[in-house]
PDB file of C-alpha atoms in Angstrom:
ATOM      1  CA  UNK A  13     197.194 325.722  87.970  1.00 50.00           C
ATOM      2  CA  UNK A  14     195.565 323.156  89.599  1.00 58.00           C
ATOM      3  CA  UNK A  15     192.611 321.010  88.393  1.00 61.00           C
ATOM      4  CA  UNK A  16     190.142 322.080  91.079  1.00 62.00           C
ATOM      5  CA  UNK A  17     191.061 325.747  90.471  1.00 55.00           C
ATOM      6  CA  UNK A  18     190.404 325.348  86.879  1.00 54.00           C
ATOM      7  CA  UNK A  19     186.795 323.413  87.697  1.00 57.00           C
ATOM      8  CA  UNK A  20     186.015 326.386  89.861  1.00 59.00           C
ATOM      9  CA  UNK A  21     186.597 329.237  87.120  1.00 60.00           C
ATOM     10  CA  UNK A  22     184.674 327.228  84.673  1.00 65.00           C
ATOM     11  CA  UNK A  23     181.388 327.241  87.347  1.00 74.00           C
ATOM     12  CA  UNK A  24     179.347 330.366  86.650  1.00 82.00           C
ATOM     13  CA  UNK A  25     178.824 332.470  89.107  1.00 91.00           C
ATOM     14  CA  UNK A  26     174.835 332.870  90.179  1.00 93.00           C
ATOM     15  CA  UNK A  27     172.871 335.932  91.840  1.00 93.00           C
ATOM     16  CA  UNK A  28     170.940 335.468  94.568  1.00 92.00           C
ATOM     17  CA  UNK A  29     168.253 334.172  92.658  1.00 90.00           C
ATOM     18  CA  UNK A  30     170.008 331.485  91.224  1.00 90.00           C
ATOM     19  CA  UNK A  31     170.824 332.913  87.789  1.00 90.00           C
ATOM     20  CA  UNK A  32     174.027 332.757  86.123  1.00 91.00           C
ATOM     21  CA  UNK A  33     176.056 336.261  85.956  1.00 93.00           C
ATOM     22  CA  UNK A  34     177.949 336.618  82.968  1.00 91.00           C
ATOM     23  CA  UNK A  35     181.357 337.770  84.153  1.00 92.00           C
ATOM     24  CA  UNK A  36     182.633 338.610  80.762  1.00 91.00           C
ATOM     25  CA  UNK A  37     179.809 341.126  79.382  1.00 92.00           C
ATOM     26  CA  UNK A  38     181.408 344.277  78.508  1.00 94.00           C
ATOM     27  CA  UNK A  39     181.161 347.530  80.604  1.00 96.00           C
ATOM     28  CA  UNK A  40     179.139 350.132  78.985  1.00 96.00           C
ATOM     29  CA  UNK A  41     178.526 353.734  79.863  1.00 95.00           C
ATOM     30  CA  UNK A  42     175.472 355.728  79.515  1.00 92.00           C
ATOM     31  CA  UNK A  43     174.913 358.369  76.896  1.00 88.00           C
ATOM     32  CA  UNK A  44     176.543 360.903  79.790  1.00 86.00           C
ATOM     33  CA  UNK A  45     179.466 358.656  79.963  1.00 85.00           C
ATOM     34  CA  UNK A  46     179.950 358.314  83.509  1.00 82.00           C
ATOM     35  CA  UNK A  47     177.504 355.541  84.545  1.00 93.00           C
ATOM     36  CA  UNK A  48     178.701 351.874  83.851  1.00 95.00           C
ATOM     37  CA  UNK A  49     176.549 349.184  83.168  1.00 95.00           C
ATOM     38  CA  UNK A  50     176.790 345.725  81.956  1.00 95.00           C
ATOM     39  CA  UNK A  51     173.195 344.590  81.894  1.00 93.00           C
ATOM     40  CA  UNK A  52     170.718 347.427  82.288  1.00 93.00           C
ATOM     41  CA  UNK A  53     168.056 345.159  82.896  1.00 95.00           C
ATOM     42  CA  UNK A  54     164.218 346.274  82.051  1.00 97.00           C
ATOM     43  CA  UNK A  55     160.991 344.672  83.038  1.00 98.00           C
ATOM     44  CA  UNK A  56     158.155 343.912  80.401  1.00 98.00           C
ATOM     45  CA  UNK A  57     155.455 341.130  79.571  1.00 98.00           C
ATOM     46  CA  UNK A  58     156.003 337.954  77.932  1.00 97.00           C
ATOM     47  CA  UNK A  59     153.798 339.652  75.155  1.00 97.00           C
ATOM     48  CA  UNK A  60     156.012 342.604  74.981  1.00 97.00           C
ATOM     49  CA  UNK A  61     159.107 340.515  74.402  1.00 97.00           C
ATOM     50  CA  UNK A  62     157.476 337.635  71.971  1.00 95.00           C
ATOM     51  CA  UNK A  63     157.610 334.929  74.768  1.00 95.00           C
ATOM     52  CA  UNK A  64     155.089 332.446  75.172  1.00 90.00           C
ATOM     53  CA  UNK A  65     153.732 333.212  78.596  1.00 94.00           C
ATOM     54  CA  UNK A  66     152.539 336.522  77.150  1.00 96.00           C
ATOM     55  CA  UNK A  67     151.198 337.294  80.817  1.00 97.00           C
ATOM     56  CA  UNK A  68     154.373 336.830  82.975  1.00 98.00           C
ATOM     57  CA  UNK A  69     157.055 339.445  83.593  1.00 98.00           C
ATOM     58  CA  UNK A  70     160.393 339.118  82.719  1.00 97.00           C
ATOM     59  CA  UNK A  71     163.860 340.841  83.379  1.00 97.00           C
ATOM     60  CA  UNK A  72     166.192 341.009  80.624  1.00 96.00           C
ATOM     61  CA  UNK A  73     169.238 342.861  79.766  1.00 96.00           C
ATOM     62  CA  UNK A  74     169.250 346.059  77.360  1.00 97.00           C
ATOM     63  CA  UNK A  75     172.724 345.694  76.523  1.00 96.00           C
ATOM     64  CA  UNK A  76     174.128 343.666  73.630  1.00 94.00           C
ATOM     65  CA  UNK A  77     177.121 343.684  71.579  1.00 91.00           C
ATOM     66  CA  UNK A  78     178.221 346.506  73.761  1.00 92.00           C
ATOM     67  CA  UNK A  79     175.317 348.725  72.858  1.00 94.00           C
ATOM     68  CA  UNK A  80     172.447 350.010  75.085  1.00 96.00           C
ATOM     69  CA  UNK A  81     169.246 349.645  73.306  1.00 96.00           C
ATOM     70  CA  UNK A  82     166.410 351.915  74.137  1.00 96.00           C
ATOM     71  CA  UNK A  83     163.006 349.732  74.923  1.00 96.00           C
ATOM     72  CA  UNK A  84     161.225 353.110  74.339  1.00 96.00           C
ATOM     73  CA  UNK A  85     162.431 353.062  70.585  1.00 97.00           C
ATOM     74  CA  UNK A  86     161.084 350.787  68.071  1.00 97.00           C
ATOM     75  CA  UNK A  87     164.758 349.845  66.816  1.00 97.00           C
ATOM     76  CA  UNK A  88     165.818 349.465  70.646  1.00 97.00           C
ATOM     77  CA  UNK A  89     163.035 347.005  71.593  1.00 97.00           C
ATOM     78  CA  UNK A  90     163.593 345.009  68.368  1.00 97.00           C
ATOM     79  CA  UNK A  91     166.918 344.544  69.333  1.00 97.00           C
ATOM     80  CA  UNK A  92     166.116 343.624  72.716  1.00 97.00           C
ATOM     81  CA  UNK A  93     163.438 341.059  71.175  1.00 97.00           C
ATOM     82  CA  UNK A  94     165.871 339.759  68.851  1.00 97.00           C
ATOM     83  CA  UNK A  95     168.305 338.868  71.724  1.00 95.00           C
ATOM     84  CA  UNK A  96     165.823 337.573  74.091  1.00 96.00           C
ATOM     85  CA  UNK A  97     164.320 335.194  71.608  1.00 95.00           C
ATOM     86  CA  UNK A  98     167.610 333.677  70.767  1.00 95.00           C
ATOM     87  CA  UNK A  99     167.738 332.103  74.623  1.00 92.00           C
ATOM     88  CA  UNK A 100     163.960 332.280  75.619  1.00 92.00           C
ATOM     89  CA  UNK A 101     164.271 330.032  78.318  1.00 91.00           C
ATOM     90  CA  UNK A 102     167.437 331.759  80.328  1.00 90.00           C
ATOM     91  CA  UNK A 103     164.872 334.317  81.640  1.00 93.00           C
ATOM     92  CA  UNK A 104     162.733 333.724  84.976  1.00 94.00           C
ATOM     93  CA  UNK A 105     159.150 334.216  84.578  1.00 96.00           C
ATOM     94  CA  UNK A 106     157.248 336.124  87.294  1.00 97.00           C
ATOM     95  CA  UNK A 107     153.720 336.480  88.293  1.00 97.00           C
ATOM     96  CA  UNK A 108     154.138 340.107  89.378  1.00 97.00           C
ATOM     97  CA  UNK A 109     155.530 343.006  88.148  1.00 97.00           C
ATOM     98  CA  UNK A 110     156.852 343.775  92.077  1.00 98.00           C
ATOM     99  CA  UNK A 111     158.493 340.549  92.047  1.00 97.00           C
ATOM    100  CA  UNK A 112     160.116 340.858  88.933  1.00 97.00           C
ATOM    101  CA  UNK A 113     161.505 344.386  90.005  1.00 97.00           C
ATOM    102  CA  UNK A 114     162.378 343.280  93.578  1.00 97.00           C
ATOM    103  CA  UNK A 115     164.409 340.476  91.704  1.00 97.00           C
ATOM    104  CA  UNK A 116     165.945 343.009  89.116  1.00 97.00           C
ATOM    105  CA  UNK A 117     167.112 345.251  91.879  1.00 97.00           C
ATOM    106  CA  UNK A 118     168.710 342.447  94.053  1.00 97.00           C
ATOM    107  CA  UNK A 119     170.596 341.173  90.793  1.00 96.00           C
ATOM    108  CA  UNK A 120     171.933 344.563  90.066  1.00 96.00           C
ATOM    109  CA  UNK A 121     173.384 344.665  93.396  1.00 96.00           C
ATOM    110  CA  UNK A 122     174.702 341.106  93.172  1.00 97.00           C
ATOM    111  CA  UNK A 123     176.481 342.301  89.674  1.00 96.00           C
ATOM    112  CA  UNK A 124     177.694 345.289  91.551  1.00 95.00           C
ATOM    113  CA  UNK A 125     179.168 343.190  94.648  1.00 95.00           C
ATOM    114  CA  UNK A 126     180.936 340.710  92.233  1.00 95.00           C
ATOM    115  CA  UNK A 127     182.191 343.348  89.447  1.00 96.00           C
ATOM    116  CA  UNK A 128     182.383 346.479  91.602  1.00 95.00           C
ATOM    117  CA  UNK A 129     186.302 346.796  91.664  1.00 96.00           C
ATOM    118  CA  UNK A 130     186.116 346.717  87.716  1.00 96.00           C
ATOM    119  CA  UNK A 131     183.227 348.974  87.703  1.00 96.00           C
ATOM    120  CA  UNK A 132     185.011 351.377  89.525  1.00 95.00           C
ATOM    121  CA  UNK A 133     188.296 351.023  87.483  1.00 96.00           C
ATOM    122  CA  UNK A 134     186.207 351.536  84.575  1.00 95.00           C
ATOM    123  CA  UNK A 135     184.743 355.083  86.098  1.00 94.00           C
ATOM    124  CA  UNK A 136     188.117 356.152  86.941  1.00 94.00           C
ATOM    125  CA  UNK A 137     189.714 355.458  83.283  1.00 93.00           C
ATOM    126  CA  UNK A 138     186.790 357.118  81.716  1.00 91.00           C
ATOM    127  CA  UNK A 139     187.210 360.208  84.033  1.00 87.00           C
ATOM    128  CA  UNK A 140     190.821 360.522  83.473  1.00 90.00           C
ATOM    129  CA  UNK A 141     190.231 360.115  79.589  1.00 87.00           C
ATOM    130  CA  UNK A 142     187.812 363.324  79.799  1.00 81.00           C
ATOM    131  CA  UNK A 143     190.513 365.441  81.853  1.00 82.00           C
TER     132      UNK A 143
END
């Protein structure tokens, strides 16, 4: 493998807003078992997440360590907060919820475009397992 190829593989892939997409995040299925996710983001205020800018809106993943954490439960929200606090500067602060949601939708599309083949294969494998 040539040096340029090695360097390019080391560069993170960015979403439309300029934030890195972790291509190594595992694919996790929803409770029904048919909808694959790698991040499954939620939009919340800094105050809800324990971040310094309490009035800003943030998009953060709800999947950590291969588990979907339900932000509507005490345990789920605590796990999300704990993980967000490990890298508090990794998340963009938005002035409005509308801006945050718009970027979250675009990020999901970016991830789908980047990992679409992998996600489709995972769905097919899951379907075949259940036959």
